[in-house]
mmCIF file of C-alpha atoms in Angstrom:
data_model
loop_
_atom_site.group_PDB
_atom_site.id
_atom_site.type_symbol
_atom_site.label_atom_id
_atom_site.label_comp_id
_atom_site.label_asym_id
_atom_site.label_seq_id
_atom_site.Cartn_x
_atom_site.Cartn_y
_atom_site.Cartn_z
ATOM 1 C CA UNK B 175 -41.979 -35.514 -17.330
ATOM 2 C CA UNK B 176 -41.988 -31.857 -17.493
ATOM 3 C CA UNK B 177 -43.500 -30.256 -14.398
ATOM 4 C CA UNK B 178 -43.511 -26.259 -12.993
ATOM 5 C CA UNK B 179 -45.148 -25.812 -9.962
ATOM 6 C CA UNK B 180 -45.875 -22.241 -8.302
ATOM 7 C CA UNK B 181 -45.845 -21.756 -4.763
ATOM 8 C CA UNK B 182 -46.150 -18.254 -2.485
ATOM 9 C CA UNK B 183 -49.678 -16.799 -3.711
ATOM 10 C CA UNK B 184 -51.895 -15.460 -1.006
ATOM 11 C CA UNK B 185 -54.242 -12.398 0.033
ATOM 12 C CA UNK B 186 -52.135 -9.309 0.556
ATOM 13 C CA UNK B 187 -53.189 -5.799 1.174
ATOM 14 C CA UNK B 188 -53.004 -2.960 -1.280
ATOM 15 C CA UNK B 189 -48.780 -1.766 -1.146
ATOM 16 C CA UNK B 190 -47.846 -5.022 0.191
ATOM 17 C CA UNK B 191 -45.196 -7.535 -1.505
ATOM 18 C CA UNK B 192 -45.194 -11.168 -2.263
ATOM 19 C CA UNK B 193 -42.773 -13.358 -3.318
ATOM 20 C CA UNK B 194 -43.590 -16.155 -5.658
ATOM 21 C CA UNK B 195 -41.378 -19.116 -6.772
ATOM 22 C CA UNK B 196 -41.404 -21.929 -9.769
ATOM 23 C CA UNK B 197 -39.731 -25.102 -8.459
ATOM 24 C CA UNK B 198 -39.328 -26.909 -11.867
ATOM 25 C CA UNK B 199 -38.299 -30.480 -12.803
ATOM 26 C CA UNK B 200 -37.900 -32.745 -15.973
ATOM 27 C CA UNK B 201 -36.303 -30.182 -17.822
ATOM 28 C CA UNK B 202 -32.706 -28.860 -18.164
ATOM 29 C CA UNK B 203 -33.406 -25.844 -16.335
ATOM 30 C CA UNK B 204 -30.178 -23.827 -17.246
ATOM 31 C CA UNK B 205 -31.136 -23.920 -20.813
ATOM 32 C CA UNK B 206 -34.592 -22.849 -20.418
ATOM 33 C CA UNK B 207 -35.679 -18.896 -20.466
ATOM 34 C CA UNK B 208 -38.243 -18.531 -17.753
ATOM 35 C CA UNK B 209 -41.129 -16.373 -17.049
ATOM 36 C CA UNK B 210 -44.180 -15.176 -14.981
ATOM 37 C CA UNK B 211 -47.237 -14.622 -16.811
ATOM 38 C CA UNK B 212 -50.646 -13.892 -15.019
ATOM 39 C CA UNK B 213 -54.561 -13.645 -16.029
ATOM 40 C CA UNK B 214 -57.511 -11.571 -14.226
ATOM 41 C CA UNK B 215 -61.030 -12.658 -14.229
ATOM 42 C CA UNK B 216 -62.187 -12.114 -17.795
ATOM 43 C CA UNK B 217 -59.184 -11.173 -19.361
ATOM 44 C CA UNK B 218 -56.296 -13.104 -21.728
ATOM 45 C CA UNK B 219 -53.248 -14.000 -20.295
ATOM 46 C CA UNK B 220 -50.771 -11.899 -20.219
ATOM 47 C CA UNK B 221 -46.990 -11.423 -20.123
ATOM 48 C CA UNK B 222 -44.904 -9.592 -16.653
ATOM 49 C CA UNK B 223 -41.615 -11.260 -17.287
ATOM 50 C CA UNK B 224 -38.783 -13.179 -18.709
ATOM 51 C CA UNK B 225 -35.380 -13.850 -17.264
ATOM 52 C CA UNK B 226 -32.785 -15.630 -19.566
ATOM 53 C CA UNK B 227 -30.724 -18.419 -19.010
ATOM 54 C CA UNK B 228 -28.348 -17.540 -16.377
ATOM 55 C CA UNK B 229 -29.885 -14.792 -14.954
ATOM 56 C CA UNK B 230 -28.081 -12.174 -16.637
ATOM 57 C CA UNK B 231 -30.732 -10.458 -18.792
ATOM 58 C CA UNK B 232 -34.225 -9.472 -17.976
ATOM 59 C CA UNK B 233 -37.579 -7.885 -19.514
ATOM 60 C CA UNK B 234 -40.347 -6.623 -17.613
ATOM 61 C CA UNK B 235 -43.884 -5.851 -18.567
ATOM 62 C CA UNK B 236 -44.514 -1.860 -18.451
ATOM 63 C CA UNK B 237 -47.238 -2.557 -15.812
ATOM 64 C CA UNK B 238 -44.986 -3.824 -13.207
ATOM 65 C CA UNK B 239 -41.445 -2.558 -14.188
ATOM 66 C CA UNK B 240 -40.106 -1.135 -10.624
ATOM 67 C CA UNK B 241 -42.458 -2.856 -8.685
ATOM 68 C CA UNK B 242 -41.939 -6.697 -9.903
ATOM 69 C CA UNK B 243 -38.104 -8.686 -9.802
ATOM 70 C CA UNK B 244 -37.714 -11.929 -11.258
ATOM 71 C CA UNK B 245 -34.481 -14.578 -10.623
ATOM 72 C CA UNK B 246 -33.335 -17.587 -11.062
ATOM 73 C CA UNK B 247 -31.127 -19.607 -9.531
ATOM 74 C CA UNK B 248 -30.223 -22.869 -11.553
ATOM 75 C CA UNK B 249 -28.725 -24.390 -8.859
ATOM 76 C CA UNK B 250 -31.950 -24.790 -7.229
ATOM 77 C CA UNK B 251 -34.300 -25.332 -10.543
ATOM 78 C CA UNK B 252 -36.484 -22.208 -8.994
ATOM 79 C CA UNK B 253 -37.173 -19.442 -10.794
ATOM 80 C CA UNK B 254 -38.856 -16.622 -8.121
ATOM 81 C CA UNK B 255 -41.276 -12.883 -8.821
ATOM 82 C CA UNK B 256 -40.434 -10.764 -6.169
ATOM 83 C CA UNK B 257 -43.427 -8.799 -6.048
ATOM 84 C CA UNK B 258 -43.689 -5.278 -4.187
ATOM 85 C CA UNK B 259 -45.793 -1.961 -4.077
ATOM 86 C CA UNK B 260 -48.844 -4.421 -4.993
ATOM 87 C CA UNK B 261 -52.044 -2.904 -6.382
ATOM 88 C CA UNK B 262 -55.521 -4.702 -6.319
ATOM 89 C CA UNK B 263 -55.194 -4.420 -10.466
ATOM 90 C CA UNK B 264 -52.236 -7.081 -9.985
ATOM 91 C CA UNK B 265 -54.880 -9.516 -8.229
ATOM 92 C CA UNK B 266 -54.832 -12.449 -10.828
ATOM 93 C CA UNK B 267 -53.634 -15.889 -11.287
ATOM 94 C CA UNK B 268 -49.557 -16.021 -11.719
ATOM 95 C CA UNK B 269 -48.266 -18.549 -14.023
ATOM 96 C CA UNK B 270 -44.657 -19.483 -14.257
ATOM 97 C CA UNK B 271 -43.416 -20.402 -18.019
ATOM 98 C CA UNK B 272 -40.724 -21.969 -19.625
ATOM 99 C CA UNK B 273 -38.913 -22.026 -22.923
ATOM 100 C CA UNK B 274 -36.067 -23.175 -24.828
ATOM 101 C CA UNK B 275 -33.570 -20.849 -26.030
ATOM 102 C CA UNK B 276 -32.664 -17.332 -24.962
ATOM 103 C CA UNK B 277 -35.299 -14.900 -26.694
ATOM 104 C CA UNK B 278 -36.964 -13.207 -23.997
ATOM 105 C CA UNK B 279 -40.384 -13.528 -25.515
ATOM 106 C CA UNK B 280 -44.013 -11.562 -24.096
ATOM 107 C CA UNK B 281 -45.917 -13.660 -26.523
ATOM 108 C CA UNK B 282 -48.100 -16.729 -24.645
ATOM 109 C CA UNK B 283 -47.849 -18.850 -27.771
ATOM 110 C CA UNK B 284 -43.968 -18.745 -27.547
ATOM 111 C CA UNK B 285 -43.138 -20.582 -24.469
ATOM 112 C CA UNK B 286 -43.613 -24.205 -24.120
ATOM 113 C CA UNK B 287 -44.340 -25.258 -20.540
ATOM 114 C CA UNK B 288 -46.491 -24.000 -17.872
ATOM 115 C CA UNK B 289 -47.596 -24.467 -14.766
ATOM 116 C CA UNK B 290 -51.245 -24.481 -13.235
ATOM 117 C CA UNK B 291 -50.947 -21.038 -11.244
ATOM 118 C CA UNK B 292 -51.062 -19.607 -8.110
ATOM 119 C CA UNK B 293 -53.805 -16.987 -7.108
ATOM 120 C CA UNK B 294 -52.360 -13.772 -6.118
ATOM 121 C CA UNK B 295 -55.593 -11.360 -4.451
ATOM 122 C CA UNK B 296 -54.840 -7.895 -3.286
ATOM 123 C CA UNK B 297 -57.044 -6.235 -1.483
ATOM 124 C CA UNK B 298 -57.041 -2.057 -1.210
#
């Protein structure tokens, strides 16, 4: 059975970092494209990024390009947002995704597993 599971949110101040991971199982990880998605209070989900298959290419959301990293290691079956320069706007719940194939995709309805989230709160 398919399973991702997010670990590493928390309450950080305002400029702070976090570092999230995905430990995932029941699926070939190394042939999956993987990403971080979150959603605030009242608002849709939405997309902060996508890392392809083996790590080589990646695609950030404008919002947190410079701030936000996201790897993989396939070796481990955890894919990880390193988050820094946090701003109480990026307080939301962080979703790890996965999908087959290597399109690096911003749209919710294209990737096929999630997990149940991990609050991130930032506090200025």
């Amino acid at each position: 059975q398919e399973q991702l599971v997010e670990f590493g949110g928390g309450l950080v101040q305002s400029g702070g970092s976090l570092r999230l991971s995905c430990a995932v199982s029941g699926l070939t990880f190394s042939s999956y494209t993987m990403g971080w998605f979150r959603q605030a209070p009242g608002k849709e989900r939405g997309f902060i990024a996508a890392v392809s298959w083996i790590g080589v290419s990646t695609y950030y959301a404008d919002s947190v390009k410079g701030r936000f990293t996201i790897s993989r290691v396939n070796a481990e079956n955890t894919v990880y947002l390193q988050m820094n320069a946090l701003k109480p706007e990026d307080t939301a719940v962080y979703y790890c995704a996965a999908r087959p194939g290597g399109a690096l995709a911003s749209q919710v309805t294209m990737w096929d597993y999630w997990g149940k989230g991990t609050l991130v709160t930032v506090s200025s």
